[in-house]
CSV table of C-alpha atoms in Angstrom, one decimal:
chain,number,residue,atom,x,y,z
A,1,MET,CA,-29.2,-12.5,-31.0
A,2,GLU,CA,-28.3,-8.9,-30.3
A,3,ASN,CA,-25.3,-7.6,-32.0
A,4,ALA,CA,-22.8,-5.1,-30.6
A,5,ALA,CA,-24.7,-2.2,-32.1
A,6,THR,CA,-28.0,-3.0,-30.3
A,7,PHE,CA,-26.5,-4.4,-27.1
A,8,THR,CA,-27.6,-2.4,-24.0
A,9,SER,CA,-25.3,-2.8,-21.0
A,10,LEU,CA,-26.8,-3.4,-17.6
A,11,ASN,CA,-24.1,-1.0,-16.3
A,12,ASP,CA,-26.0,1.8,-17.9
A,13,ASP,CA,-28.7,1.7,-15.2
A,14,PRO,CA,-30.1,5.2,-15.3
A,15,ALA,CA,-31.7,5.0,-11.8
A,16,PHE,CA,-28.5,3.7,-10.3
A,17,TRP,CA,-26.3,6.4,-11.8
A,18,ALA,CA,-28.9,9.1,-11.0
A,19,ASP,CA,-28.8,8.1,-7.3
A,20,ALA,CA,-25.0,7.9,-7.4
A,21,ASN,CA,-24.6,11.3,-8.9
A,22,ARG,CA,-27.1,12.8,-6.6
A,23,HIS,CA,-26.1,11.3,-3.3
A,24,LEU,CA,-22.4,10.2,-3.3
A,25,THR,CA,-19.7,12.6,-2.2
A,26,ARG,CA,-16.9,12.7,-4.7
A,27,TYR,CA,-13.9,11.8,-2.6
A,28,GLY,CA,-11.1,11.1,-5.1
A,29,PRO,CA,-10.7,9.8,-8.5
A,30,ALA,CA,-13.7,9.4,-10.8
A,31,PHE,CA,-15.8,6.3,-10.4
A,32,GLU,CA,-15.3,3.5,-12.9
A,33,GLU,CA,-18.4,3.4,-15.3
A,34,ILE,CA,-19.4,-0.1,-14.2
A,35,ILE,CA,-21.6,-1.6,-11.5
A,36,VAL,CA,-19.7,-4.3,-9.6
A,37,GLU,CA,-22.2,-7.1,-8.7
A,38,ARG,CA,-19.9,-9.6,-7.2
A,39,ALA,CA,-16.2,-10.7,-6.9
A,40,GLU,CA,-14.4,-13.9,-6.7
A,41,GLY,CA,-10.7,-14.8,-6.6
A,42,SER,CA,-8.8,-12.5,-8.9
A,43,TYR,CA,-11.8,-11.1,-10.7
A,44,VAL,CA,-14.6,-8.7,-10.1
A,45,TYR,CA,-17.8,-9.1,-12.2
A,46,ASP,CA,-19.9,-6.2,-13.5
A,47,ALA,CA,-23.6,-6.0,-14.1
A,48,ASP,CA,-23.2,-7.7,-17.5
A,49,GLY,CA,-21.3,-10.6,-15.9
A,50,ARG,CA,-18.1,-9.5,-17.5
A,51,ALA,CA,-15.0,-10.8,-15.6
A,52,ILE,CA,-12.5,-8.0,-14.9
A,53,LEU,CA,-9.1,-9.1,-13.7
A,54,ASP,CA,-8.2,-7.2,-10.6
A,55,PHE,CA,-4.6,-6.2,-10.5
A,56,THR,CA,-5.0,-3.9,-7.5
A,57,SER,CA,-6.4,-6.5,-5.1
A,58,GLY,CA,-9.3,-4.2,-4.4
A,59,GLN,CA,-7.6,-1.2,-2.6
A,60,MET,CA,-4.4,-3.1,-2.4
A,61,SER,CA,-5.9,-5.2,0.4
A,62,ALA,CA,-7.5,-8.4,-0.8
A,63,VAL,CA,-4.3,-10.5,-0.6
A,64,LEU,CA,-6.2,-13.8,-0.7
A,65,GLY,CA,-8.4,-12.6,-3.5
A,66,HIS,CA,-12.0,-11.8,-3.3
A,67,THR,CA,-14.6,-13.9,-1.2
A,68,HIS,CA,-11.9,-16.4,-0.2
A,69,PRO,CA,-13.8,-19.4,1.2
A,70,ASP,CA,-11.7,-19.5,4.4
A,71,ILE,CA,-12.4,-15.8,5.1
A,72,VAL,CA,-16.2,-16.3,4.3
A,73,SER,CA,-16.3,-19.3,6.7
A,74,THR,CA,-14.5,-17.3,9.5
A,75,VAL,CA,-16.8,-14.3,9.1
A,76,ASN,CA,-19.9,-16.5,9.3
A,77,ARG,CA,-18.6,-18.4,12.3
A,78,GLN,CA,-17.5,-15.4,14.2
A,79,MET,CA,-20.5,-13.4,13.4
A,80,ALA,CA,-22.6,-16.2,15.0
A,81,SER,CA,-20.4,-16.1,18.1
A,82,VAL,CA,-19.3,-12.5,18.9
A,83,ALA,CA,-18.4,-9.6,16.5
A,84,HIS,CA,-18.0,-6.6,18.6
A,85,LEU,CA,-17.4,-5.8,22.3
A,86,PHE,CA,-17.0,-3.1,24.8
A,87,SER,CA,-13.4,-1.9,24.1
A,88,GLY,CA,-12.2,-2.9,27.6
A,89,MET,CA,-13.3,-6.6,27.0
A,90,LEU,CA,-11.0,-9.2,25.4
A,91,SER,CA,-11.8,-12.2,23.3
A,92,ARG,CA,-9.8,-15.3,22.2
A,93,PRO,CA,-9.2,-14.0,18.5
A,94,VAL,CA,-7.7,-10.9,19.7
A,95,VAL,CA,-5.1,-12.5,22.0
A,96,GLU,CA,-4.4,-15.2,19.4
A,97,LEU,CA,-3.7,-12.7,16.6
A,98,ALA,CA,-1.5,-10.6,18.8
A,99,SER,CA,0.4,-13.7,19.8
A,100,ARG,CA,0.7,-14.8,16.2
A,101,LEU,CA,2.0,-11.4,14.9
A,102,SER,CA,4.5,-11.2,17.7
A,103,ALA,CA,5.9,-14.6,16.7
A,104,LEU,CA,6.3,-13.4,13.2
A,105,ALA,CA,8.2,-10.3,14.1
A,106,PRO,CA,10.6,-11.0,17.0
A,107,GLY,CA,11.2,-7.9,19.0
A,108,LEU,CA,7.8,-6.5,18.3
A,109,ASP,CA,6.0,-8.1,21.2
A,110,ARG,CA,3.1,-5.8,22.0
A,111,VAL,CA,0.2,-5.4,19.6
A,112,GLN,CA,-2.8,-3.2,19.5
A,113,LEU,CA,-5.6,-4.0,17.0
A,114,LEU,CA,-7.4,-1.2,15.2
A,115,THR,CA,-9.4,-0.7,12.0
A,116,THR,CA,-7.6,1.4,9.3
A,117,GLY,CA,-4.2,2.2,8.2
A,118,ALA,CA,-4.6,5.9,9.0
A,119,GLU,CA,-5.8,4.9,12.5
A,120,SER,CA,-2.8,2.7,13.1
A,121,ASN,CA,-0.5,5.5,12.0
A,122,GLU,CA,-2.2,7.9,14.3
A,123,ALA,CA,-1.7,5.5,17.2
A,124,ALA,CA,2.0,5.0,16.2
A,125,ILE,CA,2.7,8.7,16.0
A,126,ARG,CA,0.8,9.4,19.2
A,127,MET,CA,2.8,6.8,21.0
A,128,ALA,CA,6.2,8.1,19.6
A,129,LYS,CA,5.4,11.6,20.7
A,130,LEU,CA,4.5,10.4,24.2
A,131,VAL,CA,7.5,8.1,24.6
A,132,THR,CA,10.2,10.5,23.3
A,133,GLY,CA,8.6,13.8,24.6
A,134,GLY,CA,9.0,15.3,21.1
A,135,HIS,CA,6.4,16.3,18.6
A,136,GLU,CA,8.4,16.7,15.2
A,137,ILE,CA,7.5,13.9,12.7
A,138,VAL,CA,9.6,13.4,9.5
A,139,ALA,CA,8.3,11.6,6.4
A,140,PHE,CA,9.1,11.2,2.7
A,141,ALA,CA,8.0,13.8,0.2
A,142,GLN,CA,6.1,11.0,-1.8
A,143,SER,CA,4.5,9.4,1.3
A,144,TRP,CA,0.9,8.3,2.0
A,145,HIS,CA,0.1,7.4,5.6
A,146,GLY,CA,-3.7,8.3,5.8
A,147,MET,CA,-6.2,11.1,5.6
A,148,THR,CA,-6.7,11.8,9.4
A,149,GLY,CA,-4.9,14.3,11.6
A,150,ALA,CA,-1.3,13.4,12.2
A,151,ALA,CA,-1.4,10.8,9.4
A,152,ALA,CA,-2.5,13.4,6.9
A,153,SER,CA,0.2,15.8,8.2
A,154,ALA,CA,2.8,13.0,7.3
A,155,THR,CA,1.2,12.4,3.9
A,156,TYR,CA,2.9,14.4,1.1
A,157,SER,CA,2.0,12.7,-2.2
A,158,ALA,CA,-1.4,14.3,-2.3
A,159,GLY,CA,-4.1,16.2,-0.3
A,160,ARG,CA,-2.0,19.0,1.2
A,161,LYS,CA,-3.6,22.1,-0.2
A,162,GLY,CA,-6.8,23.7,1.1
A,163,TYR,CA,-7.1,22.1,4.4
A,164,GLY,CA,-5.4,24.6,6.7
A,165,PRO,CA,-2.2,24.1,8.7
A,166,ALA,CA,-0.7,20.6,9.2
A,167,SER,CA,0.5,19.5,12.6
A,168,ALA,CA,3.2,21.6,14.0
A,169,GLY,CA,6.7,20.0,13.4
A,170,SER,CA,5.8,18.2,10.2
A,171,PHE,CA,9.1,17.8,8.2
A,172,VAL,CA,9.8,16.1,4.9
A,173,ILE,CA,12.8,14.6,2.9
A,174,PRO,CA,12.9,13.2,-0.6
A,175,ALA,CA,12.6,9.5,-1.0
A,176,PRO,CA,15.4,7.7,-2.9
A,177,ASN,CA,14.4,7.2,-6.5
A,178,SER,CA,16.8,5.0,-8.4
A,179,TYR,CA,15.1,5.8,-11.8
A,180,ARG,CA,15.3,9.5,-11.3
A,181,PRO,CA,18.4,10.0,-8.8
A,182,ARG,CA,18.9,13.4,-7.2
A,183,PHE,CA,22.4,12.5,-6.1
A,184,LYS,CA,24.6,10.3,-8.4
A,185,ASN,CA,27.6,8.1,-8.0
A,186,PRO,CA,30.3,8.4,-10.7
A,187,ASP,CA,28.6,5.6,-12.6
A,188,GLY,CA,25.3,7.4,-12.7
A,189,SER,CA,23.6,5.3,-10.0
A,190,ASN,CA,21.7,6.6,-7.1
A,191,ASP,CA,23.8,7.9,-4.3
A,192,TRP,CA,21.2,7.5,-1.6
A,193,GLN,CA,23.6,7.8,1.3
A,194,ALA,CA,24.6,11.3,0.2
A,195,GLU,CA,21.0,12.2,-0.3
A,196,LEU,CA,20.1,11.0,3.1
A,197,ASP,CA,22.9,12.8,4.7
A,198,ASP,CA,21.9,16.0,2.9
A,199,ALA,CA,18.3,15.6,3.9
A,200,PHE,CA,19.0,15.2,7.6
A,201,HIS,CA,21.3,18.1,7.5
A,202,LEU,CA,18.3,20.1,6.5
A,203,ILE,CA,16.1,18.4,9.2
A,204,ASP,CA,18.6,19.3,11.8
A,205,SER,CA,18.6,22.9,10.6
A,206,GLN,CA,14.7,23.1,10.9
A,207,SER,CA,14.3,21.0,14.1
A,208,THR,CA,13.6,22.8,17.4
A,209,GLY,CA,15.2,19.9,19.3
A,210,ASN,CA,11.9,18.0,19.4
A,211,LEU,CA,12.2,15.2,16.9
A,212,ALA,CA,9.9,12.3,17.8
A,213,ALA,CA,9.8,9.9,14.8
A,214,PHE,CA,10.4,9.1,11.2
A,215,ILE,CA,7.5,7.4,9.5
A,216,ALA,CA,8.2,5.5,6.3
A,217,GLU,CA,6.9,2.9,3.9
A,218,PRO,CA,9.6,0.3,2.8
A,219,ILE,CA,8.1,0.7,-0.7
A,220,LEU,CA,6.3,3.9,-1.3
A,221,SER,CA,3.1,2.8,-3.2
A,222,SER,CA,1.2,6.0,-3.8
A,223,GLY,CA,4.6,7.6,-4.3
A,224,GLY,CA,5.1,5.6,-7.4
A,225,ILE,CA,6.4,2.2,-6.1
A,226,LEU,CA,9.6,3.6,-4.9
A,227,GLU,CA,11.6,0.9,-3.1
A,228,LEU,CA,14.1,1.9,-0.4
A,229,PRO,CA,17.5,0.5,-1.6
A,230,LEU,CA,19.3,-2.2,0.3
A,231,GLY,CA,21.1,-0.6,3.3
A,232,TYR,CA,18.8,2.4,3.4
A,233,LEU,CA,16.7,1.2,6.3
A,234,ALA,CA,19.7,0.5,8.4
A,235,ALA,CA,21.1,4.0,7.5
A,236,LEU,CA,17.7,5.6,8.4
A,237,LYS,CA,17.5,3.7,11.6
A,238,LEU,CA,20.9,5.1,12.6
A,239,LYS,CA,19.9,8.7,11.8
A,240,CYS,CA,16.9,8.2,14.1
A,241,GLU,CA,18.9,6.6,17.0
A,242,GLU,CA,21.4,9.5,16.8
A,243,ARG,CA,18.6,12.0,17.3
A,244,GLY,CA,16.6,10.0,19.9
A,245,MET,CA,13.8,9.4,17.3
A,246,LEU,CA,11.7,6.3,16.9
A,247,LEU,CA,11.5,4.6,13.5
A,248,ILE,CA,7.9,3.9,12.4
A,249,LEU,CA,7.4,1.6,9.4
A,250,ASP,CA,4.1,1.7,7.7
A,251,GLU,CA,3.6,-1.7,6.0
A,252,ALA,CA,-0.1,-1.3,5.1
A,253,GLN,CA,0.7,-2.6,1.5
A,254,THR,CA,4.0,-4.3,2.0
A,255,GLY,CA,3.1,-6.5,4.9
A,256,ILE,CA,1.7,-10.1,5.0
A,257,ALA,CA,3.8,-11.8,2.3
A,258,ARG,CA,3.3,-9.1,-0.4
A,259,THR,CA,6.8,-8.6,-1.2
A,260,GLY,CA,8.3,-12.0,-0.8
A,261,ASN,CA,8.8,-11.7,3.0
A,262,MET,CA,6.3,-11.7,5.7
A,263,PHE,CA,7.1,-8.0,6.4
A,264,ALA,CA,9.2,-6.0,3.9
A,265,PHE,CA,11.6,-4.8,6.6
A,266,GLN,CA,12.7,-8.4,7.1
A,267,ARG,CA,14.8,-8.3,3.9
A,268,GLU,CA,17.2,-6.4,6.0
A,269,ASP,CA,18.4,-7.0,9.6
A,270,VAL,CA,16.6,-3.9,10.8
A,271,THR,CA,13.6,-3.9,13.1
A,272,PRO,CA,11.6,-0.8,13.5
A,273,ASP,CA,10.7,0.7,16.8
A,274,ILE,CA,6.9,0.7,15.8
A,275,LEU,CA,5.4,-1.3,12.9
A,276,THR,CA,1.9,-0.6,11.5
A,277,LEU,CA,-0.1,-3.0,9.5
A,278,SER,CA,-3.5,-2.7,7.8
A,279,LYS,CA,-5.0,-3.4,4.4
A,280,THR,CA,-3.4,-6.8,3.7
A,281,LEU,CA,-3.8,-8.0,7.3
A,282,GLY,CA,-7.6,-8.0,7.0
A,283,ALA,CA,-7.5,-9.3,3.5
A,284,GLY,CA,-10.1,-6.6,2.5
A,285,LEU,CA,-11.8,-6.3,5.8
A,286,PRO,CA,-11.1,-3.3,8.1
A,287,LEU,CA,-8.3,-4.5,10.4
A,288,ALA,CA,-5.1,-2.8,11.4
A,289,ALA,CA,-2.3,-3.4,14.0
A,290,VAL,CA,0.3,-1.3,15.8
A,291,MET,CA,3.3,-3.4,17.0
A,292,THR,CA,6.1,-2.3,19.1
A,293,SER,CA,8.7,-3.5,21.6
A,294,ALA,CA,8.0,-4.4,25.2
A,295,GLU,CA,10.3,-1.5,26.2
A,296,VAL,CA,8.5,1.2,24.1
A,297,GLU,CA,5.2,0.0,25.3
A,298,GLN,CA,6.2,0.1,28.9
A,299,LYS,CA,7.3,3.6,28.6
A,300,ALA,CA,4.1,4.6,26.8
A,301,PHE,CA,2.1,2.8,29.5
A,302,GLU,CA,3.9,4.6,32.3
A,303,LYS,CA,3.2,8.0,30.7
A,304,GLY,CA,-0.5,7.1,30.4
A,305,PHE,CA,-0.8,6.2,26.7
A,306,LEU,CA,-4.4,6.7,25.4
A,307,PHE,CA,-5.7,5.5,22.2
A,308,TYR,CA,-9.2,4.3,22.8
A,309,THR,CA,-11.5,3.7,19.8
A,310,THR,CA,-14.9,2.2,19.2
A,311,HIS,CA,-13.5,-0.8,17.3
A,312,VAL,CA,-10.3,-1.4,19.2
A,313,SER,CA,-9.8,-5.2,19.8
A,314,ASP,CA,-13.0,-6.3,18.0
A,315,PRO,CA,-13.3,-10.1,17.8
A,316,LEU,CA,-14.6,-10.3,14.2
A,317,PRO,CA,-11.8,-8.7,12.3
A,318,ALA,CA,-9.2,-10.3,14.7
A,319,ALA,CA,-10.6,-13.7,13.8
A,320,VAL,CA,-10.2,-12.8,10.1
A,321,GLY,CA,-6.6,-11.8,10.7
A,322,VAL,CA,-5.9,-15.2,12.3
A,323,THR,CA,-7.3,-16.8,9.2
A,324,VAL,CA,-5.3,-14.7,6.9
A,325,LEU,CA,-2.1,-15.9,8.7
A,326,ASP,CA,-3.3,-19.5,8.6
A,327,VAL,CA,-3.9,-19.4,4.8
A,328,VAL,CA,-0.6,-17.7,4.1
A,329,SER,CA,1.2,-20.3,6.1
A,330,ARG,CA,-0.8,-23.3,4.8
A,331,ASP,CA,-0.6,-22.3,1.2
A,332,SER,CA,3.1,-21.1,1.2
A,333,LEU,CA,2.0,-17.7,0.0
A,334,VAL,CA,5.4,-16.0,0.9
A,335,GLU,CA,7.1,-18.4,-1.6
A,336,GLN,CA,4.3,-18.0,-4.1
A,337,SER,CA,4.6,-14.2,-3.9
A,338,ILE,CA,8.2,-14.6,-4.9
A,339,ALA,CA,7.5,-17.0,-7.8
A,340,ARG,CA,4.4,-15.2,-9.1
A,341,GLY,CA,6.1,-11.9,-8.7
A,342,LYS,CA,9.1,-13.0,-10.7
A,343,ARG,CA,6.8,-14.2,-13.5
A,344,LEU,CA,4.9,-10.9,-13.5
A,345,LYS,CA,8.1,-8.8,-13.4
A,346,ASP,CA,9.8,-10.7,-16.2
A,347,GLY,CA,6.7,-10.2,-18.3
A,348,MET,CA,6.7,-6.5,-17.5
A,349,LEU,CA,10.4,-6.2,-18.3
A,350,SER,CA,9.6,-7.8,-21.7
A,351,LEU,CA,7.0,-5.0,-22.2
A,352,GLN,CA,9.8,-2.5,-21.5
A,353,GLN,CA,11.9,-4.1,-24.2
A,354,ARG,CA,9.0,-3.8,-26.7
A,355,PHE,CA,7.6,-0.4,-25.9
A,356,GLU,CA,9.6,2.8,-25.6
A,357,CYS,CA,6.9,4.3,-23.4
A,358,VAL,CA,7.8,1.9,-20.6
A,359,GLY,CA,10.5,3.8,-18.8
A,360,ASP,CA,11.0,1.7,-15.7
A,361,VAL,CA,9.8,-1.5,-14.1
A,362,ARG,CA,10.4,-1.8,-10.3
A,363,GLY,CA,9.2,-3.3,-7.0
A,364,ARG,CA,9.4,-6.6,-5.2
A,365,GLY,CA,7.2,-9.7,-5.0
A,366,LEU,CA,3.7,-8.9,-6.0
A,367,LEU,CA,3.9,-5.1,-5.5
A,368,LEU,CA,5.3,-3.8,-8.7
A,369,GLY,CA,5.4,-0.5,-10.6
A,370,LEU,CA,5.5,0.3,-14.3
A,371,GLU,CA,6.4,4.0,-15.1
A,372,VAL,CA,5.1,5.4,-18.4
A,373,VAL,CA,7.1,8.2,-20.0
A,374,THR,CA,6.8,9.9,-23.5
A,375,ASP,CA,10.5,9.9,-24.0
A,376,ARG,CA,12.8,7.2,-22.5
A,377,HIS,CA,15.9,9.4,-22.8
A,378,THR,CA,14.6,12.5,-21.1
A,379,LYS,CA,12.2,10.5,-19.0
A,380,ALA,CA,9.5,13.1,-19.7
A,381,PRO,CA,6.3,12.1,-17.8
A,382,GLY,CA,3.6,10.3,-19.7
A,383,PHE,CA,0.4,11.2,-17.7
A,384,GLU,CA,-2.0,11.4,-20.6
A,385,LEU,CA,-0.6,8.2,-22.3
A,386,GLY,CA,-0.8,6.4,-19.0
A,387,ALA,CA,-4.5,7.3,-18.7
A,388,ARG,CA,-5.1,6.0,-22.1
A,389,ILE,CA,-3.4,2.7,-21.3
A,390,MET,CA,-5.6,2.4,-18.2
A,391,GLU,CA,-8.8,3.0,-20.2
A,392,GLU,CA,-7.7,0.5,-22.9
A,393,ALA,CA,-6.9,-2.1,-20.2
A,394,MET,CA,-10.2,-1.7,-18.5
A,395,VAL,CA,-12.0,-2.1,-21.8
A,396,ARG,CA,-10.1,-5.4,-22.3
A,397,GLY,CA,-11.0,-6.6,-18.8
A,398,LEU,CA,-8.0,-5.6,-16.6
A,399,SER,CA,-8.2,-3.2,-13.7
A,400,MET,CA,-5.0,-1.3,-12.9
A,401,ASN,CA,-4.3,1.9,-10.9
A,402,ILE,CA,-2.1,4.7,-12.0
A,403,VAL,CA,-0.6,7.4,-9.8
A,404,LYS,CA,0.6,10.8,-11.0
A,405,LEU,CA,3.1,12.7,-9.1
A,406,PRO,CA,5.1,15.9,-10.0
A,407,GLY,CA,8.6,15.1,-11.3
A,408,MET,CA,7.6,11.5,-12.2
A,409,GLY,CA,5.8,9.8,-15.0
A,410,GLY,CA,2.4,8.0,-14.7
A,411,VAL,CA,3.2,4.9,-12.5
A,412,PHE,CA,1.0,1.8,-12.6
A,413,ARG,CA,0.7,0.2,-9.2
A,414,ILE,CA,0.3,-3.5,-10.0
A,415,ALA,CA,-0.6,-5.7,-7.0
A,416,PRO,CA,-2.6,-8.8,-7.8
A,417,ALA,CA,-3.8,-11.2,-5.0
A,418,LEU,CA,-1.1,-13.6,-3.6
A,419,THR,CA,-3.5,-16.3,-4.9
A,420,VAL,CA,-3.2,-15.2,-8.5
A,421,SER,CA,-2.4,-18.0,-11.0
A,422,ASP,CA,0.2,-18.2,-13.6
A,423,ALA,CA,-2.5,-18.1,-16.3
A,424,GLN,CA,-4.0,-15.0,-14.7
A,425,ILE,CA,-0.6,-13.3,-14.7
A,426,ASP,CA,-0.2,-14.2,-18.3
A,427,GLN,CA,-3.7,-12.9,-19.1
A,428,GLY,CA,-2.9,-9.7,-17.4
A,429,LEU,CA,0.4,-9.3,-19.3
A,430,THR,CA,-1.4,-9.9,-22.6
A,431,ILE,CA,-4.0,-7.3,-21.9
A,432,MET,CA,-1.3,-4.8,-20.8
A,433,SER,CA,0.5,-5.4,-24.1
A,434,ASP,CA,-2.7,-5.0,-26.1
A,435,ALA,CA,-3.6,-1.8,-24.1
A,436,ILE,CA,-0.2,-0.3,-24.7
A,437,GLU,CA,-0.3,-1.0,-28.3
A,438,ALA,CA,-3.8,0.5,-28.7
A,439,ALA,CA,-3.0,3.6,-26.6
A,440,THR,CA,0.3,4.3,-28.4
A,441,SER,CA,-1.3,3.9,-31.9
A,442,ARG,CA,-4.1,6.5,-31.2
A,443,PRO,CA,-3.8,9.6,-33.2
């Protein structure tokens, strides 16, 4: 029997890595030094057959876990029927998914089915510009809405430098941050209303009178899991209405039961003018949706709205979306997100009590953040420590993602599948604890 000293990992495949290094474009963070051979439920398995607990649901998308049997069955069935059509043709899964989504979000009765989050945000922004006649788009300074055109111009958390001018009329305001408030109440808490008023005073100073829309995530994920405080959405909607703007909510990561509501905006009695969904709607397959009111859609139609793509209204991903909604309803995953999220958050709060480097724990349901700092009193960012924790976690069989933003610490984005079990949550918390212990004890 081989011991650890002589063990050769199948992940160290020279031909595989030579081809990868020779032929793949490096498009973001460094690739993990494993070869993923398969995935099932809350785990991915490397070439050695090692199970790695996936606390990011793939790219924050696999809300039902990997290779969910209902999704596999739907893909096989729909592939044998019809997967793709001319964009002017309709199929039953497309109409059914649109009807189901509309029923879940009263007031958002019109739906366009697309592929990616960036594409859905492109369509939403394009529609808002056409309907309002304006072209100025406002977003949060910590936002991520995609890497294409108008979506990239409304993305401020990364990717701004070196690509030439953004779209004309791209404006930005700070997102509220309760852990690091810019405006404070007398008790030291975040005075988000004063911050919002100040921000829109600056927007009004910059605007040429052509404001079209504000695009926002209810919880900024790549922005470090920054949750909009209770009341903020209503105040933001009012700011938009006062200026003739539309409010676009990007629920790529917060939609479909992730936060303890079907859609995160439903925690408050505020309905956006346009809602975009992606990631979670397809449970890991490329599916996105743009939802709006009949009134907005009618105005867009009358003005000749055009957003015509190769994979608009494709039957295969639409059928998957219907199945996702079926499973969420059948298995009570909204309620499960609340219960499992509480268990996970309580465990993370316990880590905060034990480790000085855990500065803040925040988020809702099964979309949580853990901010790493080097000094809890000064809140000095702990980027390097966070990277060490991530490495130690992966060695122990837990995959977590950390984002690094100016003015903040390293923030772990923790988003297990909605189907995660209590035992898997406890396993993840144990690994987190061991990883923090190991990382903080390094010389």
